[in-house]
Coordinates of C-alpha atoms in Angstrom, one line a residue:
Chain A
M23 CA 49.0 -1.2 -12.7
V24 CA 46.5 0.5 -10.4
T25 CA 47.5 0.9 -6.8
K26 CA 45.5 1.7 -3.6
E27 CA 47.1 5.2 -3.7
N28 CA 45.7 5.7 -7.2
L29 CA 42.2 4.8 -5.9
K30 CA 42.5 7.1 -3.0
D31 CA 43.5 9.9 -5.4
Y32 CA 40.4 9.1 -7.6
A33 CA 38.2 9.1 -4.5
S34 CA 39.6 12.4 -3.4
K35 CA 39.0 14.0 -6.8
L36 CA 35.4 12.7 -6.5
M37 CA 35.3 14.4 -3.0
F38 CA 34.9 11.4 -0.7
D39 CA 36.9 8.9 1.3
M40 CA 36.3 5.4 2.5
D41 CA 38.0 2.9 4.8
D42 CA 41.0 0.8 3.9
E43 CA 39.0 -2.4 3.4
G44 CA 36.8 -0.5 0.9
Y45 CA 39.9 0.4 -1.2
S46 CA 41.0 -3.3 -1.0
R47 CA 37.6 -4.5 -2.3
T48 CA 37.7 -1.8 -5.0
L49 CA 41.1 -2.9 -6.1
K50 CA 39.9 -6.5 -6.4
E51 CA 36.9 -5.4 -8.5
F52 CA 39.3 -3.4 -10.8
E53 CA 41.3 -6.6 -11.5
T54 CA 38.1 -8.3 -12.8
V55 CA 37.1 -5.3 -14.9
E56 CA 40.6 -5.0 -16.3
R57 CA 40.7 -8.7 -17.1
H58 CA 37.4 -8.4 -19.0
M59 CA 38.4 -5.2 -20.7
E60 CA 41.6 -6.7 -21.9
L61 CA 39.6 -9.3 -23.8
I62 CA 37.5 -6.6 -25.3
G63 CA 40.7 -4.8 -26.5
K64 CA 41.7 -7.9 -28.4
I65 CA 38.5 -8.1 -30.5
D66 CA 39.4 -7.7 -34.2
N67 CA 39.2 -4.2 -35.6
I68 CA 37.7 -2.8 -32.3
K69 CA 39.5 0.4 -32.9
N70 CA 37.6 0.9 -36.2
I71 CA 34.2 0.8 -34.5
E72 CA 32.5 4.1 -33.7
P73 CA 31.9 4.4 -29.9
M74 CA 28.2 4.3 -29.2
T75 CA 26.9 7.0 -26.9
F76 CA 23.1 6.6 -27.6
P77 CA 20.9 3.5 -28.1
Y78 CA 20.0 4.3 -31.7
V79 CA 20.6 6.8 -34.5
I80 CA 18.5 9.9 -34.3
Y81 CA 18.0 11.6 -37.6
H82 CA 16.1 14.6 -36.3
A83 CA 16.9 16.0 -32.8
H84 CA 14.9 19.0 -31.8
L85 CA 15.9 21.5 -29.2
R86 CA 13.0 23.4 -27.7
D87 CA 12.9 27.2 -28.2
D88 CA 15.2 29.1 -25.9
I89 CA 12.5 30.6 -23.8
A90 CA 12.6 30.6 -20.0
K91 CA 9.6 28.8 -18.5
D92 CA 8.5 26.8 -15.5
C93 CA 11.1 28.5 -13.3
L94 CA 11.3 27.6 -9.6
T95 CA 10.6 30.4 -7.2
N96 CA 13.3 31.6 -4.8
E97 CA 11.5 29.8 -1.9
E98 CA 11.4 26.5 -3.8
V99 CA 15.1 26.7 -4.7
L100 CA 16.0 27.2 -1.1
A101 CA 13.4 24.8 0.4
N102 CA 15.9 22.0 0.8
A103 CA 19.1 23.9 1.7
K104 CA 20.2 23.5 5.3
D105 CA 21.6 27.0 5.7
T106 CA 20.3 30.1 3.9
K107 CA 20.7 33.8 4.3
A108 CA 19.3 36.8 2.3
N109 CA 17.5 34.5 -0.2
Q110 CA 20.7 32.6 -0.9
V111 CA 22.3 29.3 0.1
K112 CA 24.8 30.2 2.8
V113 CA 28.3 28.6 2.8
P114 CA 31.6 29.6 4.6
K115 CA 33.8 32.1 2.9
V116 CA 35.2 30.8 -0.3
V117 CA 38.2 33.1 -0.4
A118 CA 40.5 32.3 2.5
E119 CA 41.5 35.1 4.9
Chain B
M9 CA -5.2 -7.8 -5.7
K10 CA -6.9 -8.0 -9.1
T11 CA -5.6 -6.7 -12.4
I12 CA -6.2 -3.1 -13.5
M13 CA -9.0 -4.2 -15.9
D14 CA -10.7 -6.2 -13.1
L15 CA -10.5 -3.2 -10.8
R16 CA -11.7 -0.9 -13.6
E17 CA -14.9 -3.0 -13.9
D18 CA -15.4 -3.1 -10.2
L19 CA -15.1 0.7 -10.1
D20 CA -17.3 1.3 -13.1
T21 CA -20.1 -1.1 -11.8
G22 CA -20.0 0.5 -8.4
K23 CA -18.8 -2.7 -6.7
V24 CA -16.1 -0.7 -5.1
T25 CA -15.2 3.0 -4.8
S26 CA -11.8 4.6 -5.4
N27 CA -11.8 5.6 -1.7
E28 CA -12.3 2.0 -0.7
L29 CA -9.5 0.8 -3.0
F30 CA -7.1 3.4 -1.6
S31 CA -8.0 2.3 1.9
I32 CA -7.4 -1.4 1.1
S33 CA -4.0 -0.6 -0.5
N34 CA -2.9 1.8 2.3
K35 CA -3.9 -0.8 4.9
K36 CA -1.9 -3.6 3.2
A37 CA 1.1 -1.3 2.7
H38 CA 1.2 -0.7 6.4
E39 CA 0.5 -4.3 7.3
Y40 CA 3.4 -5.7 5.2
Q41 CA 5.9 -2.9 5.8
D42 CA 7.7 -4.3 8.8
E43 CA 8.1 -7.7 7.2
F44 CA 8.9 -6.8 3.6
N45 CA 10.0 -3.1 3.6
S46 CA 8.5 -2.2 0.2
F47 CA 8.2 1.5 1.0
V48 CA 10.3 4.5 2.0
T49 CA 7.1 6.5 2.3
I50 CA 3.5 5.4 2.6
V51 CA 1.0 8.0 1.5
D52 CA -1.9 8.2 4.0
K53 CA -3.9 10.9 2.4
K54 CA -5.6 10.1 -0.9
E55 CA -4.9 12.5 -3.8
E56 CA -8.1 13.8 -5.2
Q57 CA -8.2 13.9 -9.0
E58 CA -11.0 14.2 -11.5
S59 CA -10.4 12.2 -14.7
N60 CA -11.8 9.6 -16.9
T61 CA -9.2 7.1 -18.0
L62 CA -8.6 3.4 -17.5
L63 CA -6.4 4.3 -14.5
S64 CA -8.8 6.6 -12.7
G65 CA -9.1 5.6 -9.1
I66 CA -6.5 2.8 -9.4
P67 CA -3.9 2.7 -6.7
Y68 CA -0.2 2.4 -7.6
A69 CA 3.3 2.7 -6.2
L70 CA 6.2 4.8 -7.5
K71 CA 9.9 4.1 -7.1
D72 CA 11.6 6.6 -4.8
N73 CA 13.8 8.1 -7.5
F74 CA 11.0 9.9 -9.2
S75 CA 10.5 13.5 -8.2
T76 CA 7.2 14.2 -6.4
T77 CA 6.4 17.7 -5.2
G78 CA 6.0 17.8 -1.4
I79 CA 6.6 14.1 -0.9
L80 CA 9.9 12.9 0.5
T81 CA 12.1 11.4 -2.3
T82 CA 15.3 9.8 -1.2
A83 CA 16.6 7.5 -4.0
S84 CA 17.1 5.2 -0.9
S85 CA 20.4 7.1 -0.2
N86 CA 21.5 8.8 3.0
I87 CA 22.6 11.8 0.9
L88 CA 19.0 12.5 0.0
K89 CA 17.4 11.2 3.2
D90 CA 15.4 14.4 3.8
Y91 CA 15.0 15.7 0.3
V92 CA 11.5 17.0 -0.5
P93 CA 11.2 17.8 -4.3
V94 CA 9.7 21.0 -5.6
Y95 CA 8.7 19.7 -9.0
D96 CA 6.9 16.7 -10.4
A97 CA 8.4 14.1 -12.7
T98 CA 6.5 13.8 -15.9
V99 CA 5.6 10.2 -15.1
Y100 CA 4.1 11.3 -11.8
K101 CA 2.2 14.2 -13.4
K102 CA 0.8 12.0 -16.1
L103 CA -0.4 9.4 -13.6
K104 CA -2.0 12.1 -11.5
D105 CA -3.7 13.6 -14.6
A106 CA -4.9 10.1 -15.4
G107 CA -6.5 9.8 -12.0
A108 CA -4.2 7.0 -10.7
I109 CA -3.8 7.1 -6.9
L110 CA -0.3 7.2 -5.3
V111 CA -0.1 4.7 -2.4
G112 CA 3.6 5.1 -1.7
K113 CA 7.2 5.7 -2.7
T114 CA 9.1 2.4 -3.0
V115 CA 12.6 1.3 -1.8
L116 CA 15.3 0.8 -4.3
D117 CA 19.0 -0.1 -4.3
E118 CA 20.8 3.1 -3.4
L119 CA 20.6 5.5 -6.3
A120 CA 19.3 2.6 -8.5
M121 CA 22.7 1.1 -8.6
G122 CA 22.6 -2.6 -7.8
G123 CA 20.3 -5.6 -8.3
T124 CA 19.7 -7.1 -4.8
G125 CA 17.3 -4.8 -2.9
T126 CA 19.8 -4.9 0.0
T127 CA 21.5 -1.5 -0.3
G128 CA 18.7 1.0 0.4
H129 CA 19.2 3.4 3.4
T130 CA 16.0 2.1 5.1
G131 CA 16.9 -1.6 5.0
I132 CA 16.5 -4.7 2.8
V133 CA 13.5 -5.6 0.8
R134 CA 12.2 -9.2 1.1
N135 CA 10.7 -11.5 -1.5
P136 CA 7.0 -12.2 -0.9
W137 CA 7.5 -15.8 -2.1
D138 CA 10.2 -16.5 0.5
K139 CA 11.2 -14.0 3.1
N140 CA 14.8 -15.4 3.3
R141 CA 15.3 -14.4 -0.4
Q142 CA 16.0 -11.2 -2.3
I143 CA 13.4 -9.7 -4.6
G144 CA 16.2 -8.3 -6.8
G145 CA 16.6 -4.7 -7.8
S146 CA 16.9 -2.0 -8.2
S147 CA 13.1 -1.5 -8.4
S148 CA 12.9 -3.7 -5.4
G149 CA 10.0 -2.2 -3.4
S150 CA 8.0 -1.6 -6.6
A151 CA 8.3 -5.3 -7.4
S152 CA 7.4 -6.5 -3.9
A153 CA 4.5 -4.1 -3.6
V154 CA 2.9 -5.6 -6.8
A155 CA 3.9 -9.2 -5.8
L156 CA 2.3 -8.7 -2.4
G157 CA -0.9 -7.5 -3.9
I158 CA -0.7 -4.1 -2.3
V159 CA -1.1 -2.4 -5.7
P160 CA -2.0 -3.7 -9.2
F161 CA 0.9 -1.8 -10.7
A162 CA 4.1 0.1 -9.8
I163 CA 6.6 2.3 -11.7
G164 CA 10.3 1.5 -11.8
S165 CA 13.4 2.5 -13.6
D166 CA 15.6 0.2 -15.6
T167 CA 19.3 0.9 -16.5
G168 CA 20.5 -2.8 -16.7
D169 CA 17.5 -4.9 -15.9
S170 CA 16.2 -3.1 -12.8
V171 CA 12.5 -3.6 -13.7
R172 CA 12.7 -6.9 -15.5
K173 CA 14.9 -8.9 -13.0
P174 CA 12.8 -8.1 -9.8
A175 CA 9.7 -8.8 -11.9
C176 CA 11.1 -12.3 -12.6
F177 CA 12.0 -13.0 -8.9
G178 CA 8.6 -11.7 -7.8
G179 CA 6.5 -13.7 -10.3
I180 CA 5.1 -10.6 -12.0
V181 CA 5.4 -8.8 -15.3
G182 CA 8.1 -6.1 -15.8
F183 CA 8.2 -4.0 -19.0
K184 CA 10.5 -1.3 -20.2
P185 CA 9.5 0.2 -23.5
T186 CA 11.9 1.6 -26.2
Y187 CA 14.4 4.2 -24.9
G188 CA 12.7 7.6 -25.0
R189 CA 9.2 6.2 -25.2
I190 CA 8.5 7.4 -21.7
S191 CA 9.9 10.8 -20.5
R192 CA 12.8 10.6 -18.0
Y193 CA 12.1 14.2 -16.7
G194 CA 12.2 14.1 -12.9
L195 CA 13.8 10.6 -12.8
F196 CA 17.1 10.9 -10.9
A197 CA 19.6 10.1 -13.6
F198 CA 21.9 7.1 -13.1
A199 CA 23.4 6.4 -16.6
S200 CA 21.5 8.7 -19.0
S201 CA 22.2 6.7 -22.2
L202 CA 20.9 3.5 -20.6
D203 CA 18.1 4.8 -18.2
H204 CA 14.5 3.8 -19.0
V205 CA 11.2 4.2 -17.2
G206 CA 9.3 0.9 -16.9
C207 CA 6.3 -0.6 -15.1
L208 CA 5.6 -3.7 -13.0
T209 CA 2.2 -5.3 -13.3
R210 CA 0.1 -8.4 -12.9
C211 CA -0.3 -9.1 -16.6
V212 CA 0.9 -8.0 -20.0
K213 CA -2.3 -6.2 -20.8
D214 CA -1.9 -4.0 -17.7
A215 CA 1.7 -3.2 -18.8
A216 CA 0.2 -2.0 -22.2
I217 CA -2.4 0.1 -20.4
V218 CA 0.1 1.8 -18.1
T219 CA 2.5 2.5 -21.0
D220 CA -0.4 3.9 -23.1
I221 CA -0.9 6.5 -20.4
L222 CA 2.9 7.3 -19.9
K223 CA 4.2 7.4 -23.4
G224 CA 4.7 10.4 -25.5
K225 CA 6.9 13.4 -26.4
D226 CA 7.8 15.6 -23.5
E227 CA 9.5 19.0 -24.2
R228 CA 11.3 18.6 -20.9
D229 CA 13.1 15.5 -22.1
M230 CA 14.8 16.0 -25.5
T231 CA 15.3 12.2 -25.8
S232 CA 11.6 11.5 -25.5
L233 CA 10.1 10.0 -28.7
P234 CA 7.1 11.5 -30.6
D235 CA 3.9 9.8 -29.6
E236 CA 2.7 6.9 -31.8
D237 CA -0.8 7.0 -33.1
I238 CA -1.6 3.7 -31.6
K239 CA -2.7 2.3 -28.3
Y240 CA -0.6 -0.7 -27.3
S241 CA -3.6 -2.2 -25.4
D242 CA -5.5 -2.3 -28.8
V243 CA -2.8 -4.4 -30.6
I244 CA -1.8 -7.0 -27.9
D245 CA -4.4 -9.5 -29.2
N246 CA -3.3 -9.4 -32.8
D247 CA -2.6 -12.7 -34.6
I248 CA 1.0 -13.7 -34.2
K249 CA 1.0 -16.8 -36.5
G250 CA 4.3 -16.8 -38.5
K251 CA 6.0 -14.2 -36.3
K252 CA 9.7 -15.2 -35.8
L253 CA 11.5 -15.6 -32.5
F254 CA 15.1 -16.5 -31.8
Y255 CA 17.1 -17.7 -28.8
I256 CA 20.8 -17.8 -28.3
K257 CA 22.5 -21.1 -28.3
E258 CA 25.5 -19.9 -26.3
I259 CA 23.2 -18.8 -23.4
T260 CA 20.6 -21.7 -23.4
D261 CA 22.4 -24.9 -24.6
L262 CA 22.3 -27.4 -21.7
N263 CA 25.5 -29.1 -22.9
L264 CA 27.4 -25.9 -22.0
Y265 CA 26.3 -26.0 -18.4
K266 CA 28.0 -29.2 -17.2
D267 CA 28.9 -27.7 -13.8
A268 CA 25.7 -25.7 -13.3
G269 CA 23.5 -26.2 -10.2
E270 CA 20.2 -28.1 -10.4
E271 CA 18.1 -25.0 -10.4
T272 CA 19.9 -23.5 -13.4
L273 CA 19.4 -26.7 -15.3
E274 CA 15.8 -26.9 -14.4
I275 CA 15.3 -23.3 -15.5
L276 CA 17.0 -24.1 -18.9
N277 CA 14.8 -27.2 -19.3
K278 CA 11.7 -25.3 -18.6
F279 CA 12.8 -22.7 -21.1
K280 CA 12.8 -25.4 -23.8
E281 CA 9.3 -26.3 -22.8
V282 CA 8.3 -22.6 -23.3
I283 CA 9.9 -22.7 -26.7
E284 CA 7.7 -25.8 -27.6
K285 CA 4.6 -24.0 -26.5
C286 CA 5.5 -21.0 -28.6
K287 CA 5.8 -23.2 -31.6
K288 CA 2.4 -24.7 -30.9
L289 CA 1.0 -21.1 -30.8
G290 CA 2.2 -20.6 -34.4
F291 CA 5.5 -18.8 -33.7
I292 CA 8.5 -19.8 -35.8
V293 CA 11.3 -20.2 -33.3
E294 CA 14.9 -20.7 -34.2
E295 CA 18.2 -21.2 -32.3
I296 CA 20.9 -18.8 -33.4
S297 CA 24.6 -18.5 -32.6
F298 CA 25.9 -15.2 -31.1
D299 CA 29.6 -14.4 -30.9
E300 CA 30.6 -15.6 -27.5
Q301 CA 33.3 -13.0 -27.2
L302 CA 30.6 -10.3 -27.4
L303 CA 28.3 -12.1 -24.9
K304 CA 31.2 -12.4 -22.4
A305 CA 31.8 -8.7 -22.7
I306 CA 28.2 -7.6 -21.8
Y307 CA 28.7 -7.3 -18.1
P308 CA 32.1 -5.4 -18.1
T309 CA 30.7 -3.2 -20.9
Y310 CA 27.7 -2.4 -18.8
I311 CA 29.7 -1.7 -15.6
T312 CA 32.1 0.5 -17.4
I313 CA 29.6 2.7 -19.3
S314 CA 27.1 2.9 -16.4
S315 CA 29.7 3.8 -13.8
A316 CA 31.2 6.5 -16.0
E317 CA 27.9 8.1 -16.6
A318 CA 26.9 7.7 -12.9
T319 CA 30.0 9.5 -11.7
S320 CA 29.1 12.5 -13.7
N321 CA 25.3 12.5 -13.0
N322 CA 25.7 12.3 -9.3
S323 CA 28.3 15.1 -9.0
N324 CA 25.4 17.4 -7.9
L325 CA 25.0 15.5 -4.6
T326 CA 27.1 17.9 -2.4
G327 CA 24.9 18.5 0.6
I328 CA 25.0 22.2 -0.2
P329 CA 21.8 23.2 -2.1
F330 CA 20.0 20.1 -0.7
G331 CA 20.8 17.0 1.4
P332 CA 22.5 16.8 4.8
R333 CA 25.3 19.4 5.3
G334 CA 28.8 18.0 6.0
N335 CA 31.1 19.4 8.6
G336 CA 34.1 21.5 7.6
N337 CA 35.8 24.8 7.6
N338 CA 35.4 25.5 4.0
I339 CA 33.1 24.5 1.1
N340 CA 35.4 21.7 -0.1
E341 CA 35.6 20.2 3.3
I342 CA 31.8 20.4 3.7
M343 CA 31.2 18.7 0.4
F344 CA 33.9 16.1 1.1
D345 CA 32.3 15.2 4.5
A346 CA 28.8 15.1 3.1
R347 CA 29.7 12.8 0.3
T348 CA 31.9 10.5 2.5
K349 CA 29.0 10.1 5.0
G350 CA 26.2 10.2 2.4
F351 CA 27.2 7.3 0.0
S352 CA 27.6 3.7 0.9
E353 CA 30.7 1.8 -0.1
L354 CA 29.1 0.1 -3.1
I355 CA 28.2 3.5 -4.6
K356 CA 31.7 4.8 -3.9
R357 CA 33.3 1.8 -5.6
R358 CA 31.2 2.4 -8.7
F359 CA 32.1 6.1 -8.8
I360 CA 35.8 5.3 -8.5
L361 CA 35.5 2.9 -11.3
G362 CA 33.7 5.5 -13.4
S363 CA 36.3 8.1 -12.7
Y364 CA 39.1 5.6 -13.5
V365 CA 37.7 4.6 -16.9
L366 CA 37.3 8.3 -17.7
Q367 CA 40.9 9.3 -16.9
K368 CA 42.7 10.6 -20.0
E369 CA 45.1 7.7 -20.0
N370 CA 42.4 5.1 -19.7
Q371 CA 39.6 6.6 -21.8
E372 CA 40.5 5.0 -25.1
R373 CA 41.3 1.6 -23.7
L374 CA 38.4 1.3 -21.3
F375 CA 35.6 3.7 -21.7
K376 CA 35.6 4.0 -25.5
N377 CA 36.2 0.3 -26.0
A378 CA 33.2 -0.4 -23.9
Q379 CA 31.2 2.0 -26.1
R380 CA 32.5 0.3 -29.2
L381 CA 31.5 -3.1 -27.8
R382 CA 28.1 -1.7 -27.1
H383 CA 27.9 -0.7 -30.8
L384 CA 29.0 -4.2 -32.0
I385 CA 26.3 -5.9 -29.8
V386 CA 23.6 -3.5 -30.9
D387 CA 24.6 -3.9 -34.6
K388 CA 24.4 -7.7 -34.2
M389 CA 20.9 -7.5 -32.6
N390 CA 19.6 -5.1 -35.3
E391 CA 21.0 -7.5 -37.9
L392 CA 19.0 -10.4 -36.2
F393 CA 15.9 -8.2 -36.0
K394 CA 15.9 -8.0 -39.8
T395 CA 14.9 -11.7 -39.8
Y396 CA 13.3 -12.1 -36.4
D397 CA 10.5 -10.2 -34.6
A398 CA 11.9 -10.8 -31.1
M399 CA 14.5 -12.6 -28.9
I400 CA 13.3 -14.9 -26.2
L401 CA 15.5 -16.1 -23.3
P402 CA 15.3 -17.1 -19.6
A403 CA 15.1 -13.9 -17.5
S404 CA 17.5 -15.3 -14.9
G405 CA 19.9 -18.2 -14.5
G406 CA 18.6 -18.9 -11.0
I407 CA 15.7 -18.3 -8.7
A408 CA 15.8 -15.3 -6.3
P409 CA 19.0 -15.7 -4.3
K410 CA 19.0 -16.1 -0.5
F411 CA 20.3 -13.2 1.6
D412 CA 23.2 -15.3 2.9
S413 CA 23.8 -16.9 -0.5
E414 CA 27.5 -17.4 -1.2
I415 CA 27.1 -19.4 -4.4
D416 CA 29.8 -18.4 -7.0
R417 CA 27.7 -16.9 -9.8
M418 CA 30.6 -15.2 -11.5
S419 CA 31.6 -17.9 -14.0
D420 CA 31.7 -16.5 -17.5
R421 CA 28.8 -18.7 -18.7
Y422 CA 26.6 -17.8 -15.8
L423 CA 27.4 -14.1 -16.2
M424 CA 26.0 -14.3 -19.8
L425 CA 22.8 -16.0 -18.6
E426 CA 22.4 -13.6 -15.8
N427 CA 23.1 -10.3 -17.5
H428 CA 21.9 -10.6 -21.1
M429 CA 18.9 -8.4 -20.4
V430 CA 21.2 -5.3 -20.4
I431 CA 21.2 -5.8 -24.2
G432 CA 17.8 -4.2 -24.1
N433 CA 19.4 -1.1 -22.5
F434 CA 22.4 -1.0 -24.9
G435 CA 20.1 -0.8 -27.9
G436 CA 17.0 0.8 -26.3
F437 CA 15.0 -2.2 -27.3
P438 CA 11.5 -2.8 -25.8
S439 CA 11.9 -5.7 -23.4
I440 CA 9.5 -7.6 -21.1
T441 CA 9.7 -10.3 -18.5
I442 CA 6.7 -12.5 -17.8
P443 CA 6.3 -15.4 -15.3
S444 CA 6.9 -18.8 -16.8
G445 CA 6.5 -21.3 -13.9
F446 CA 8.2 -22.4 -10.7
V447 CA 11.5 -23.9 -9.7
S448 CA 12.0 -24.9 -6.0
N449 CA 8.6 -23.2 -5.3
M450 CA 10.0 -19.9 -6.5
P451 CA 8.7 -18.1 -9.6
I452 CA 10.9 -18.0 -12.7
G453 CA 10.4 -15.9 -15.8
I454 CA 11.2 -15.5 -19.5
N455 CA 12.3 -12.3 -21.2
I456 CA 11.1 -11.1 -24.7
T457 CA 13.1 -8.3 -26.3
G458 CA 11.8 -6.8 -29.5
R459 CA 12.8 -4.4 -32.3
V460 CA 13.5 -0.8 -31.3
F461 CA 10.3 1.4 -31.6
E462 CA 8.1 -1.7 -31.9
D463 CA 6.7 -1.8 -28.4
G464 CA 3.2 -2.8 -29.6
L465 CA 4.5 -6.0 -31.3
T466 CA 6.7 -6.9 -28.3
L467 CA 3.7 -6.6 -26.0
N468 CA 1.6 -8.5 -28.5
I469 CA 4.0 -11.4 -28.6
A470 CA 4.4 -11.4 -24.8
N471 CA 0.6 -11.3 -24.3
K472 CA 0.1 -14.4 -26.6
I473 CA 2.8 -16.3 -24.8
E474 CA 1.4 -15.3 -21.4
E475 CA -2.0 -16.7 -22.4
A476 CA -0.4 -20.0 -23.4
L477 CA 1.8 -20.3 -20.3
G478 CA -1.1 -19.7 -17.8
Y479 CA 0.8 -17.8 -15.1
K480 CA -1.1 -14.6 -15.4
G481 CA -1.8 -12.7 -12.2
L482 CA 0.4 -14.9 -10.0
I483 CA 0.2 -14.1 -6.3
K484 CA 1.2 -16.1 -3.2
E485 CA -2.2 -17.1 -1.8
E486 CA -1.6 -15.9 1.7
Y487 CA -1.3 -12.3 0.6
D488 CA -4.3 -12.2 -1.7
V489 CA -7.1 -10.6 0.2

């Protein structure tokens, strides 16, 4: 059974938080999804079906040649960053003192 | 606002210039903005392009989740509220090369998740037919811009029914071709295995014309399909006599809707009238039975798969390389703060669900079972498509909802009627919504979904039905200048 604490843990792994009512609404939503998914689990032979990850079968998938092209310039990459220094995105020290 | 072909003729005969057309669209965009909120950004300076295609000089609007160099692109989310892209989406580039003129970037449900047009960071989008009602979503502003007559066509994205549902509520045409037919390069990913690019237009022929320009292999999108050697606009008038259509008994049988509201019953009755008209046109139309267990599972399957894929796709939204910086003493705190402030609750709930179904202990039971269910539904559809050329169904179980609507629309039966269009995303099938009349003075629509890769035939069928129904180029008179 999922609890509010579980939800807070998932949110924290996803790097955000929300208010308590938000978690209550999420919990309610989960109950609906769980109820529906339980029905799906009861479908005959469901375990024998191959999970579908793409809309149709592709017989020939082509990867393009591994050649670098259309690269962004340094200025373009940094254009939207709020803090930059020496042509790089600036962040606080990653290694603690 | 006229259709693309009408405007083409006006431009070619010198009746109007592309500068004049742009000015008209730009003026209307500003005029209706406060009331309807179709746009995040209205472009005030006309792009100058030399080209000679059917779209040369024709104004259009682009959903604000397509990358446009130098033009603010927000996906209607606070976490991207000041993001200015440094590259062009293939769709935008192709339209530029074709000479189409961008009028503005349209409001969507935040990050394209949602179907109400109420969750964008710049406010709600209103329905041109009744300002107290939603236009639907997530391609909300694209639908309202076309329905208001600001532009003859707009581009949207469709992961569940995000082009086709707002088209239905706005009394216009919404088409998403086969998965991969149009490159997704530069479209902000929501759920990659379900995401499609689509268009909103005033008639089926215009949808064919726009798709002809946009389709084709793109080396930047490895899922894009090789170009077909046909123009869809050349085949939409083909003879359809003897083509076979089916509709699903479990979704359309009036006897199953004993507790339904009057509007739903009227929609179902009008659907039966459409079926009779199709038979008169020469279509063979049959009712088939579809395993109800599978139909009931469509919505939870969609929510499970799309939330899981969305969680992963949006992990790059950290506020570090772009987006508003969060506060904090270290990089984790900064990201945590940016994401907490940047996403609305609805988005966070979807992400948590996505994360939950992907947890090791839940993956088999939830995520993989949803993918298995998707397989069963698509197999069943492909089996039906061995006999039939297309499926025809009502595009919605109700008219556009009011903003303060509290009607319980969550009954299992209603969920089937309201969410079946996501089948088109599960199997990548070409799928189109066209207007089919009015209920309570609001437009309603029907949806036609065809065999995968057979976009031309699907448009052909829709075009013939559109001719017979007579609701081509609908617009509420007060907005038609």
